[in-house]
PDB file of C-alpha atoms in Angstrom:
ATOM      1  CA  MET A   8    -102.694 143.502 113.985  1.00  0.00           C
ATOM      2  CA  LYS A   9    -104.056 140.732 111.827  1.00  0.00           C
ATOM      3  CA  ILE A  10    -107.707 141.584 111.260  1.00  0.00           C
ATOM      4  CA  VAL A  11    -110.399 139.637 109.410  1.00  0.00           C
ATOM      5  CA  LEU A  12    -113.380 141.557 108.057  1.00  0.00           C
ATOM      6  CA  THR A  13    -116.658 140.259 106.684  1.00  0.00           C
ATOM      7  CA  GLY A  14    -119.041 142.169 104.449  1.00  0.00           C
ATOM      8  CA  SER A  15    -117.096 142.043 101.186  1.00  0.00           C
ATOM      9  CA  LEU A  16    -116.920 145.457  99.453  1.00  0.00           C
ATOM     10  CA  GLY A  17    -120.076 146.754 101.114  1.00  0.00           C
ATOM     11  CA  HIS A  18    -120.958 150.231 102.347  1.00  0.00           C
ATOM     12  CA  ILE A  19    -119.106 149.668 105.638  1.00  0.00           C
ATOM     13  CA  SER A  20    -116.477 147.030 104.930  1.00  0.00           C
ATOM     14  CA  GLN A  21    -114.849 148.772 101.970  1.00  0.00           C
ATOM     15  CA  PRO A  22    -114.092 152.068 103.773  1.00  0.00           C
ATOM     16  CA  LEU A  23    -113.212 150.076 106.912  1.00  0.00           C
ATOM     17  CA  THR A  24    -110.657 148.082 104.928  1.00  0.00           C
ATOM     18  CA  THR A  25    -109.134 151.291 103.597  1.00  0.00           C
ATOM     19  CA  LEU A  26    -108.842 152.806 107.075  1.00  0.00           C
ATOM     20  CA  LEU A  27    -107.275 149.725 108.642  1.00  0.00           C
ATOM     21  CA  VAL A  28    -104.793 149.148 105.813  1.00  0.00           C
ATOM     22  CA  LYS A  29    -103.767 152.807 105.973  1.00  0.00           C
ATOM     23  CA  ALA A  30    -103.172 152.370 109.714  1.00  0.00           C
ATOM     24  CA  GLY A  31    -100.733 149.554 108.961  1.00  0.00           C
ATOM     25  CA  HIS A  32    -102.835 146.524 109.832  1.00  0.00           C
ATOM     26  CA  GLN A  33    -102.779 143.230 107.943  1.00  0.00           C
ATOM     27  CA  VAL A  34    -106.350 142.895 106.694  1.00  0.00           C
ATOM     28  CA  THR A  35    -108.158 139.890 105.238  1.00  0.00           C
ATOM     29  CA  LEU A  36    -111.525 140.630 103.654  1.00  0.00           C
ATOM     30  CA  ILE A  37    -114.086 137.853 103.183  1.00  0.00           C
ATOM     31  CA  SER A  38    -116.226 137.874 100.043  1.00  0.00           C
ATOM     32  CA  THR A  39    -118.361 135.247  98.324  1.00  0.00           C
ATOM     33  CA  ASP A  40    -117.551 136.738  94.914  1.00  0.00           C
ATOM     34  CA  PRO A  41    -114.243 135.632  93.308  1.00  0.00           C
ATOM     35  CA  HIS A  42    -114.553 138.486  90.805  1.00  0.00           C
ATOM     36  CA  LYS A  43    -113.868 140.941  93.647  1.00  0.00           C
ATOM     37  CA  LYS A  44    -110.388 139.582  94.326  1.00  0.00           C
ATOM     38  CA  SER A  45    -108.627 142.223  92.266  1.00  0.00           C
ATOM     39  CA  ARG A  46    -110.558 145.073  93.897  1.00  0.00           C
ATOM     40  CA  ILE A  47    -109.774 143.748  97.368  1.00  0.00           C
ATOM     41  CA  LEU A  48    -106.087 143.417  96.498  1.00  0.00           C
ATOM     42  CA  ALA A  49    -106.124 146.977  95.152  1.00  0.00           C
ATOM     43  CA  LEU A  50    -107.217 148.152  98.608  1.00  0.00           C
ATOM     44  CA  GLY A  51    -104.145 146.504 100.092  1.00  0.00           C
ATOM     45  CA  ALA A  52    -106.067 143.640 101.718  1.00  0.00           C
ATOM     46  CA  GLN A  53    -105.931 139.887 101.265  1.00  0.00           C
ATOM     47  CA  PRO A  54    -109.101 138.370  99.761  1.00  0.00           C
ATOM     48  CA  ALA A  55    -110.640 135.260 101.316  1.00  0.00           C
ATOM     49  CA  ILE A  56    -113.278 133.882  98.967  1.00  0.00           C
ATOM     50  CA  GLY A  57    -115.935 131.800 100.668  1.00  0.00           C
ATOM     51  CA  SER A  58    -119.121 131.874 102.685  1.00  0.00           C
ATOM     52  CA  ILE A  59    -119.687 132.531 106.378  1.00  0.00           C
ATOM     53  CA  GLY A  60    -122.168 129.690 106.100  1.00  0.00           C
ATOM     54  CA  ASP A  61    -119.182 127.372 105.564  1.00  0.00           C
ATOM     55  CA  LEU A  62    -117.757 126.695 109.024  1.00  0.00           C
ATOM     56  CA  PRO A  63    -114.495 125.013 107.876  1.00  0.00           C
ATOM     57  CA  PHE A  64    -113.791 128.042 105.638  1.00  0.00           C
ATOM     58  CA  LEU A  65    -114.465 130.393 108.531  1.00  0.00           C
ATOM     59  CA  LEU A  66    -112.204 128.410 110.857  1.00  0.00           C
ATOM     60  CA  GLN A  67    -109.380 128.523 108.329  1.00  0.00           C
ATOM     61  CA  THR A  68    -109.821 132.244 107.663  1.00  0.00           C
ATOM     62  CA  PHE A  69    -110.064 133.253 111.335  1.00  0.00           C
ATOM     63  CA  ASN A  70    -107.027 131.200 112.323  1.00  0.00           C
ATOM     64  CA  GLY A  71    -104.204 133.476 113.522  1.00  0.00           C
ATOM     65  CA  ALA A  72    -106.295 136.653 113.556  1.00  0.00           C
ATOM     66  CA  ASP A  73    -106.037 139.161 116.402  1.00  0.00           C
ATOM     67  CA  ALA A  74    -109.461 140.674 115.752  1.00  0.00           C
ATOM     68  CA  VAL A  75    -112.531 140.013 113.628  1.00  0.00           C
ATOM     69  CA  TYR A  76    -115.415 142.131 112.403  1.00  0.00           C
ATOM     70  CA  CYS A  77    -118.604 140.108 112.034  1.00  0.00           C
ATOM     71  CA  MET A  78    -121.680 141.163 110.101  1.00  0.00           C
ATOM     72  CA  ASN A  79    -124.627 139.125 108.882  1.00  0.00           C
ATOM     73  CA  PRO A  80    -125.761 139.911 105.319  1.00  0.00           C
ATOM     74  CA  LEU A  81    -129.538 140.076 105.206  1.00  0.00           C
ATOM     75  CA  ASP A  82    -131.404 138.185 102.498  1.00  0.00           C
ATOM     76  CA  PHE A  83    -134.807 139.853 102.224  1.00  0.00           C
ATOM     77  CA  SER A  84    -136.164 136.961 100.165  1.00  0.00           C
ATOM     78  CA  SER A  85    -135.234 134.380 102.807  1.00  0.00           C
ATOM     79  CA  ARG A  86    -138.027 132.581 104.631  1.00  0.00           C
ATOM     80  CA  ASP A  87    -135.647 131.007 107.123  1.00  0.00           C
ATOM     81  CA  LEU A  88    -134.503 133.315 109.908  1.00  0.00           C
ATOM     82  CA  ASP A  89    -132.785 130.309 111.469  1.00  0.00           C
ATOM     83  CA  ALA A  90    -130.233 130.518 108.647  1.00  0.00           C
ATOM     84  CA  TRP A  91    -129.260 133.981 109.893  1.00  0.00           C
ATOM     85  CA  ASP A  92    -128.860 132.533 113.389  1.00  0.00           C
ATOM     86  CA  ASN A  93    -126.688 129.761 111.944  1.00  0.00           C
ATOM     87  CA  HIS A  94    -124.289 132.371 110.591  1.00  0.00           C
ATOM     88  CA  MET A  95    -123.954 133.824 114.084  1.00  0.00           C
ATOM     89  CA  ASP A  96    -123.411 130.337 115.498  1.00  0.00           C
ATOM     90  CA  HIS A  97    -120.598 129.824 112.981  1.00  0.00           C
ATOM     91  CA  TYR A  98    -118.971 133.071 114.040  1.00  0.00           C
ATOM     92  CA  VAL A  99    -119.088 132.061 117.701  1.00  0.00           C
ATOM     93  CA  GLN A 100    -117.717 128.580 116.994  1.00  0.00           C
ATOM     94  CA  ALA A 101    -114.873 129.936 114.858  1.00  0.00           C
ATOM     95  CA  ILE A 102    -113.956 132.625 117.383  1.00  0.00           C
ATOM     96  CA  ARG A 103    -113.900 130.118 120.226  1.00  0.00           C
ATOM     97  CA  ALA A 104    -111.934 127.516 118.254  1.00  0.00           C
ATOM     98  CA  THR A 105    -109.278 129.962 117.041  1.00  0.00           C
ATOM     99  CA  GLY A 106    -108.871 131.809 120.330  1.00  0.00           C
ATOM    100  CA  ILE A 107    -109.643 135.288 119.000  1.00  0.00           C
ATOM    101  CA  ARG A 108    -109.956 137.773 121.870  1.00  0.00           C
ATOM    102  CA  ARG A 109    -111.223 140.914 120.057  1.00  0.00           C
ATOM    103  CA  VAL A 110    -114.570 140.840 118.280  1.00  0.00           C
ATOM    104  CA  ILE A 111    -116.615 143.617 116.683  1.00  0.00           C
ATOM    105  CA  VAL A 112    -120.201 142.680 115.785  1.00  0.00           C
ATOM    106  CA  LEU A 113    -122.397 144.796 113.528  1.00  0.00           C
ATOM    107  CA  SER A 114    -125.729 144.735 115.302  1.00  0.00           C
ATOM    108  CA  GLY A 115    -128.260 147.542 114.868  1.00  0.00           C
ATOM    109  CA  TRP A 116    -130.130 150.310 116.619  1.00  0.00           C
ATOM    110  CA  VAL A 117    -132.944 147.995 117.711  1.00  0.00           C
ATOM    111  CA  ALA A 118    -131.542 144.483 117.167  1.00  0.00           C
ATOM    112  CA  HIS A 119    -131.122 143.805 120.893  1.00  0.00           C
ATOM    113  CA  LEU A 120    -134.774 144.766 121.491  1.00  0.00           C
ATOM    114  CA  LEU A 121    -136.308 142.376 118.975  1.00  0.00           C
ATOM    115  CA  GLN A 122    -138.487 139.483 120.095  1.00  0.00           C
ATOM    116  CA  SER A 123    -138.152 137.400 116.917  1.00  0.00           C
ATOM    117  CA  TYR A 124    -134.413 137.625 116.228  1.00  0.00           C
ATOM    118  CA  HIS A 125    -131.547 137.953 118.708  1.00  0.00           C
ATOM    119  CA  PRO A 126    -128.217 138.450 116.914  1.00  0.00           C
ATOM    120  CA  GLU A 127    -126.334 139.700 119.982  1.00  0.00           C
ATOM    121  CA  LYS A 128    -127.337 136.883 122.332  1.00  0.00           C
ATOM    122  CA  LYS A 129    -125.311 134.332 120.395  1.00  0.00           C
ATOM    123  CA  PHE A 130    -122.093 136.058 121.417  1.00  0.00           C
ATOM    124  CA  GLU A 131    -122.886 135.725 125.110  1.00  0.00           C
ATOM    125  CA  ALA A 132    -121.360 132.249 124.706  1.00  0.00           C
ATOM    126  CA  LEU A 133    -117.930 133.930 124.529  1.00  0.00           C
ATOM    127  CA  PRO A 134    -116.938 134.726 128.121  1.00  0.00           C
ATOM    128  CA  GLY A 135    -113.477 136.184 128.485  1.00  0.00           C
ATOM    129  CA  VAL A 136    -113.590 137.791 125.024  1.00  0.00           C
ATOM    130  CA  SER A 137    -113.842 141.518 124.287  1.00  0.00           C
ATOM    131  CA  VAL A 138    -117.032 141.897 122.216  1.00  0.00           C
ATOM    132  CA  THR A 139    -118.319 145.239 120.956  1.00  0.00           C
ATOM    133  CA  PHE A 140    -121.855 145.381 119.569  1.00  0.00           C
ATOM    134  CA  VAL A 141    -121.975 148.237 117.066  1.00  0.00           C
ATOM    135  CA  ARG A 142    -125.504 149.665 117.017  1.00  0.00           C
ATOM    136  CA  PRO A 143    -125.937 152.173 114.194  1.00  0.00           C
ATOM    137  CA  GLY A 144    -129.276 153.726 113.371  1.00  0.00           C
ATOM    138  CA  PRO A 145    -130.830 153.654 109.886  1.00  0.00           C
ATOM    139  CA  PHE A 146    -128.209 154.101 107.167  1.00  0.00           C
ATOM    140  CA  TYR A 147    -128.309 157.072 104.817  1.00  0.00           C
ATOM    141  CA  SER A 148    -127.882 154.516 102.041  1.00  0.00           C
ATOM    142  CA  ASN A 149    -131.354 153.155 102.858  1.00  0.00           C
ATOM    143  CA  PHE A 150    -132.742 156.116 100.917  1.00  0.00           C
ATOM    144  CA  TYR A 151    -131.501 154.441  97.752  1.00  0.00           C
ATOM    145  CA  HIS A 152    -134.094 151.715  98.302  1.00  0.00           C
ATOM    146  CA  LEU A 153    -136.848 154.338  98.628  1.00  0.00           C
ATOM    147  CA  LYS A 154    -136.385 155.849  95.165  1.00  0.00           C
ATOM    148  CA  GLU A 155    -139.360 154.133  93.538  1.00  0.00           C
ATOM    149  CA  MET A 156    -141.600 154.844  96.516  1.00  0.00           C
ATOM    150  CA  ILE A 157    -140.706 158.528  96.416  1.00  0.00           C
ATOM    151  CA  ARG A 158    -141.206 158.732  92.652  1.00  0.00           C
ATOM    152  CA  HIS A 159    -144.484 156.855  92.459  1.00  0.00           C
ATOM    153  CA  GLN A 160    -146.127 157.739  95.773  1.00  0.00           C
ATOM    154  CA  GLY A 161    -144.649 161.182  96.295  1.00  0.00           C
ATOM    155  CA  ASN A 162    -143.960 160.375  99.948  1.00  0.00           C
ATOM    156  CA  ILE A 163    -141.935 158.097 102.186  1.00  0.00           C
ATOM    157  CA  VAL A 164    -144.207 155.623 103.946  1.00  0.00           C
ATOM    158  CA  SER A 165    -143.409 153.286 106.846  1.00  0.00           C
ATOM    159  CA  ASN A 166    -144.710 152.371 110.278  1.00  0.00           C
ATOM    160  CA  TYR A 167    -142.347 154.901 111.802  1.00  0.00           C
ATOM    161  CA  GLY A 168    -141.943 158.457 110.589  1.00  0.00           C
ATOM    162  CA  GLY A 169    -143.349 161.921 111.150  1.00  0.00           C
ATOM    163  CA  ALA A 170    -142.058 163.364 114.418  1.00  0.00           C
ATOM    164  CA  ASP A 171    -140.136 160.198 115.404  1.00  0.00           C
ATOM    165  CA  ARG A 172    -136.558 161.273 116.175  1.00  0.00           C
ATOM    166  CA  ILE A 173    -134.052 158.931 114.562  1.00  0.00           C
ATOM    167  CA  ALA A 174    -130.273 158.482 114.817  1.00  0.00           C
ATOM    168  CA  PHE A 175    -129.439 158.390 111.111  1.00  0.00           C
ATOM    169  CA  VAL A 176    -125.912 157.371 110.162  1.00  0.00           C
ATOM    170  CA  ALA A 177    -123.513 157.375 107.224  1.00  0.00           C
ATOM    171  CA  PRO A 178    -121.850 153.986 106.586  1.00  0.00           C
ATOM    172  CA  GLU A 179    -118.491 155.776 106.331  1.00  0.00           C
ATOM    173  CA  ASP A 180    -118.959 157.050 109.891  1.00  0.00           C
ATOM    174  CA  ILE A 181    -119.730 153.515 111.051  1.00  0.00           C
ATOM    175  CA  ALA A 182    -116.493 152.338 109.427  1.00  0.00           C
ATOM    176  CA  ALA A 183    -114.528 155.079 111.192  1.00  0.00           C
ATOM    177  CA  ALA A 184    -116.087 154.170 114.550  1.00  0.00           C
ATOM    178  CA  ILE A 185    -115.271 150.480 114.054  1.00  0.00           C
ATOM    179  CA  ALA A 186    -111.673 151.253 113.061  1.00  0.00           C
ATOM    180  CA  ALA A 187    -111.225 153.380 116.185  1.00  0.00           C
ATOM    181  CA  GLU A 188    -112.801 150.686 118.349  1.00  0.00           C
ATOM    182  CA  ILE A 189    -110.505 147.989 116.966  1.00  0.00           C
ATOM    183  CA  GLU A 190    -107.462 150.101 117.806  1.00  0.00           C
ATOM    184  CA  ALA A 191    -108.703 151.045 121.289  1.00  0.00           C
ATOM    185  CA  PRO A 192    -107.548 149.028 124.311  1.00  0.00           C
ATOM    186  CA  ALA A 193    -109.662 145.892 124.590  1.00  0.00           C
ATOM    187  CA  VAL A 194    -111.726 145.329 127.727  1.00  0.00           C
ATOM    188  CA  THR A 195    -113.064 141.844 128.407  1.00  0.00           C
ATOM    189  CA  GLY A 196    -116.837 141.651 128.297  1.00  0.00           C
ATOM    190  CA  PHE A 197    -119.704 142.979 126.209  1.00  0.00           C
ATOM    191  CA  LYS A 198    -120.018 146.609 125.193  1.00  0.00           C
ATOM    192  CA  PRO A 199    -122.637 148.457 123.116  1.00  0.00           C
ATOM    193  CA  LEU A 200    -121.379 151.129 120.736  1.00  0.00           C
ATOM    194  CA  TYR A 201    -123.968 153.426 119.215  1.00  0.00           C
ATOM    195  CA  VAL A 202    -123.003 155.400 116.119  1.00  0.00           C
ATOM    196  CA  VAL A 203    -124.888 158.434 114.803  1.00  0.00           C
ATOM    197  CA  SER A 204    -124.220 160.998 112.099  1.00  0.00           C
ATOM    198  CA  ASP A 205    -127.356 163.153 112.333  1.00  0.00           C
ATOM    199  CA  GLU A 206    -130.228 163.081 114.826  1.00  0.00           C
ATOM    200  CA  LEU A 207    -133.354 164.218 113.003  1.00  0.00           C
ATOM    201  CA  THR A 208    -137.077 163.693 113.004  1.00  0.00           C
ATOM    202  CA  CYS A 209    -138.305 161.781 109.996  1.00  0.00           C
ATOM    203  CA  ASN A 210    -140.099 164.926 108.843  1.00  0.00           C
ATOM    204  CA  GLU A 211    -136.795 166.832 108.933  1.00  0.00           C
ATOM    205  CA  ALA A 212    -135.027 164.041 107.047  1.00  0.00           C
ATOM    206  CA  ALA A 213    -137.745 163.972 104.384  1.00  0.00           C
ATOM    207  CA  GLN A 214    -137.470 167.731 103.946  1.00  0.00           C
ATOM    208  CA  ILE A 215    -133.688 167.549 103.458  1.00  0.00           C
ATOM    209  CA  ILE A 216    -133.957 164.748 100.899  1.00  0.00           C
ATOM    210  CA  GLY A 217    -136.977 166.360  99.226  1.00  0.00           C
ATOM    211  CA  GLU A 218    -135.326 169.741  98.775  1.00  0.00           C
ATOM    212  CA  ALA A 219    -132.219 168.076  97.329  1.00  0.00           C
ATOM    213  CA  ILE A 220    -134.183 166.167  94.664  1.00  0.00           C
ATOM    214  CA  GLY A 221    -136.586 168.980  93.833  1.00  0.00           C
ATOM    215  CA  MET A 222    -139.543 167.738  95.904  1.00  0.00           C
ATOM    216  CA  PRO A 223    -139.650 170.303  98.737  1.00  0.00           C
ATOM    217  CA  HIS A 224    -143.007 169.020  99.995  1.00  0.00           C
ATOM    218  CA  LEU A 225    -141.835 165.426 100.454  1.00  0.00           C
ATOM    219  CA  GLN A 226    -143.323 163.960 103.635  1.00  0.00           C
ATOM    220  CA  TRP A 227    -142.588 160.886 105.743  1.00  0.00           C
ATOM    221  CA  LEU A 228    -145.944 159.341 106.558  1.00  0.00           C
ATOM    222  CA  THR A 229    -146.674 156.797 109.276  1.00  0.00           C
ATOM    223  CA  VAL A 230    -149.084 153.976 108.440  1.00  0.00           C
ATOM    224  CA  PRO A 231    -150.117 150.787 110.278  1.00  0.00           C
ATOM    225  CA  GLY A 232    -147.570 147.999 110.393  1.00  0.00           C
ATOM    226  CA  GLU A 233    -149.826 145.521 108.621  1.00  0.00           C
ATOM    227  CA  GLN A 234    -150.043 147.872 105.640  1.00  0.00           C
ATOM    228  CA  VAL A 235    -146.244 148.109 105.530  1.00  0.00           C
ATOM    229  CA  LYS A 236    -145.928 144.337 105.798  1.00  0.00           C
ATOM    230  CA  GLN A 237    -148.280 143.823 102.857  1.00  0.00           C
ATOM    231  CA  GLY A 238    -146.324 146.305 100.759  1.00  0.00           C
ATOM    232  CA  LEU A 239    -143.015 144.627 101.554  1.00  0.00           C
ATOM    233  CA  GLU A 240    -144.376 141.209 100.636  1.00  0.00           C
ATOM    234  CA  ALA A 241    -145.752 142.590  97.382  1.00  0.00           C
ATOM    235  CA  SER A 242    -142.236 143.814  96.538  1.00  0.00           C
ATOM    236  CA  GLY A 243    -140.746 140.344  97.003  1.00  0.00           C
ATOM    237  CA  VAL A 244    -139.727 140.399 100.663  1.00  0.00           C
ATOM    238  CA  SER A 245    -140.551 137.130 102.401  1.00  0.00           C
ATOM    239  CA  PRO A 246    -143.338 137.225 105.035  1.00  0.00           C
ATOM    240  CA  GLU A 247    -140.844 136.296 107.743  1.00  0.00           C
ATOM    241  CA  VAL A 248    -138.438 139.114 106.911  1.00  0.00           C
ATOM    242  CA  ALA A 249    -141.296 141.567 106.343  1.00  0.00           C
ATOM    243  CA  ALA A 250    -142.583 140.845 109.846  1.00  0.00           C
ATOM    244  CA  LEU A 251    -139.082 141.399 111.239  1.00  0.00           C
ATOM    245  CA  LEU A 252    -138.694 144.745 109.460  1.00  0.00           C
ATOM    246  CA  VAL A 253    -142.097 145.897 110.693  1.00  0.00           C
ATOM    247  CA  GLU A 254    -141.120 144.916 114.241  1.00  0.00           C
ATOM    248  CA  MET A 255    -137.897 146.930 113.927  1.00  0.00           C
ATOM    249  CA  GLN A 256    -139.764 149.979 112.663  1.00  0.00           C
ATOM    250  CA  GLU A 257    -142.344 149.730 115.450  1.00  0.00           C
ATOM    251  CA  ILE A 258    -139.566 149.863 118.056  1.00  0.00           C
ATOM    252  CA  MET A 259    -138.318 153.072 116.426  1.00  0.00           C
ATOM    253  CA  HIS A 260    -141.870 154.468 116.467  1.00  0.00           C
ATOM    254  CA  ASN A 261    -142.859 153.575 120.045  1.00  0.00           C
ATOM    255  CA  GLY A 262    -139.777 155.162 121.605  1.00  0.00           C
ATOM    256  CA  LYS A 263    -138.045 152.043 122.929  1.00  0.00           C
ATOM    257  CA  ALA A 264    -135.092 152.506 120.573  1.00  0.00           C
ATOM    258  CA  GLN A 265    -134.599 156.125 121.601  1.00  0.00           C
ATOM    259  CA  GLN A 266    -134.877 155.293 125.308  1.00  0.00           C
ATOM    260  CA  ASP A 267    -132.061 152.738 125.194  1.00  0.00           C
ATOM    261  CA  TYR A 268    -129.966 154.903 122.862  1.00  0.00           C
ATOM    262  CA  HIS A 269    -130.000 157.816 125.292  1.00  0.00           C
ATOM    263  CA  LEU A 270    -128.627 155.618 128.070  1.00  0.00           C
ATOM    264  CA  HIS A 271    -125.296 155.508 126.218  1.00  0.00           C
ATOM    265  CA  GLN A 272    -122.871 158.040 124.795  1.00  0.00           C
ATOM    266  CA  PRO A 273    -122.884 157.523 121.001  1.00  0.00           C
ATOM    267  CA  VAL A 274    -119.944 157.987 118.692  1.00  0.00           C
ATOM    268  CA  ARG A 275    -120.833 160.971 116.522  1.00  0.00           C
ATOM    269  CA  GLY A 276    -119.819 160.924 112.881  1.00  0.00           C
ATOM    270  CA  LYS A 277    -119.003 163.793 110.574  1.00  0.00           C
ATOM    271  CA  GLN A 278    -121.324 163.402 107.592  1.00  0.00           C
ATOM    272  CA  LYS A 279    -124.653 165.193 107.897  1.00  0.00           C
ATOM    273  CA  LEU A 280    -127.715 164.095 105.978  1.00  0.00           C
ATOM    274  CA  SER A 281    -127.524 167.307 103.945  1.00  0.00           C
ATOM    275  CA  ASP A 282    -124.066 166.203 102.719  1.00  0.00           C
ATOM    276  CA  PHE A 283    -125.428 162.829 101.645  1.00  0.00           C
ATOM    277  CA  ALA A 284    -128.532 164.432 100.104  1.00  0.00           C
ATOM    278  CA  ARG A 285    -126.437 166.217  97.471  1.00  0.00           C
ATOM    279  CA  GLU A 286    -124.883 162.906  96.371  1.00  0.00           C
ATOM    280  CA  TYR A 287    -128.278 161.231  96.532  1.00  0.00           C
ATOM    281  CA  ALA A 288    -129.887 163.887  94.336  1.00  0.00           C
ATOM    282  CA  THR A 289    -127.296 163.330  91.606  1.00  0.00           C
ATOM    283  CA  TRP A 290    -127.875 159.574  91.749  1.00  0.00           C
ATOM    284  CA  TYR A 291    -131.665 159.963  91.958  1.00  0.00           C
ATOM    285  CA  HIS A 292    -131.866 161.982  88.743  1.00  0.00           C
ATOM    286  CA  GLN A 293    -129.475 159.707  86.872  1.00  0.00           C
ATOM    287  CA  ASN A 294    -131.286 156.446  87.688  1.00  0.00           C
TER     288      ASN A 294
END
């Protein structure tokens, strides 16, 4: 198949490219960075340098593809959530114009439950197309962003945590699930696909990470959303995005995410948090 991937050489798209090329597919990988051309070519894929915000570029790149993987890179400094919606609009327009019948959309564990941002709804304008909404839980790689918090506060702090049970996931397992989904028989309509690597309470996750980095008493504390929002804004996150992140975390705390998740059979990955924690500990002490 001819497959177009977005996400450049990110945590999901790079291993996904490797898997699909190995399976014999003709892969085009979109990146905004021309300096990544050589790395993309080394993976066996064709680079397409441009922006998903550029509709003519997207139309040209999608033309002739059998399947596309669509993700929306998040800009935490952005004050304009409409720009994120515009990216989704461009995807829908390009898919419709080029006649693509197989679409994989990276959504999220709670994205379909948000009041302020509706990434999946845009694709409802594609009747007759096979659309899979991939809904992974929090990425293991998110712990990289918590390094300074752990070092300076001695805890993980958010408006979910403690005994909240979370479907954590390794990006490599998401890539494997997407590759399998692309190769599975397509069924017209909309389908959610949950992906999980390790179901743990936040306390259990904190203990695993803490023991790996030499902080066995590391805790994951739950604080009010407004306090989290203020901290995010102080770190440079725009008020609009901070409010969105707090809303996402509240859905994980109040049980709505878990309720919807348990209505579906998730794809279970192979990498446990304890596996990631060993890699994380090496990185944590070197940076």
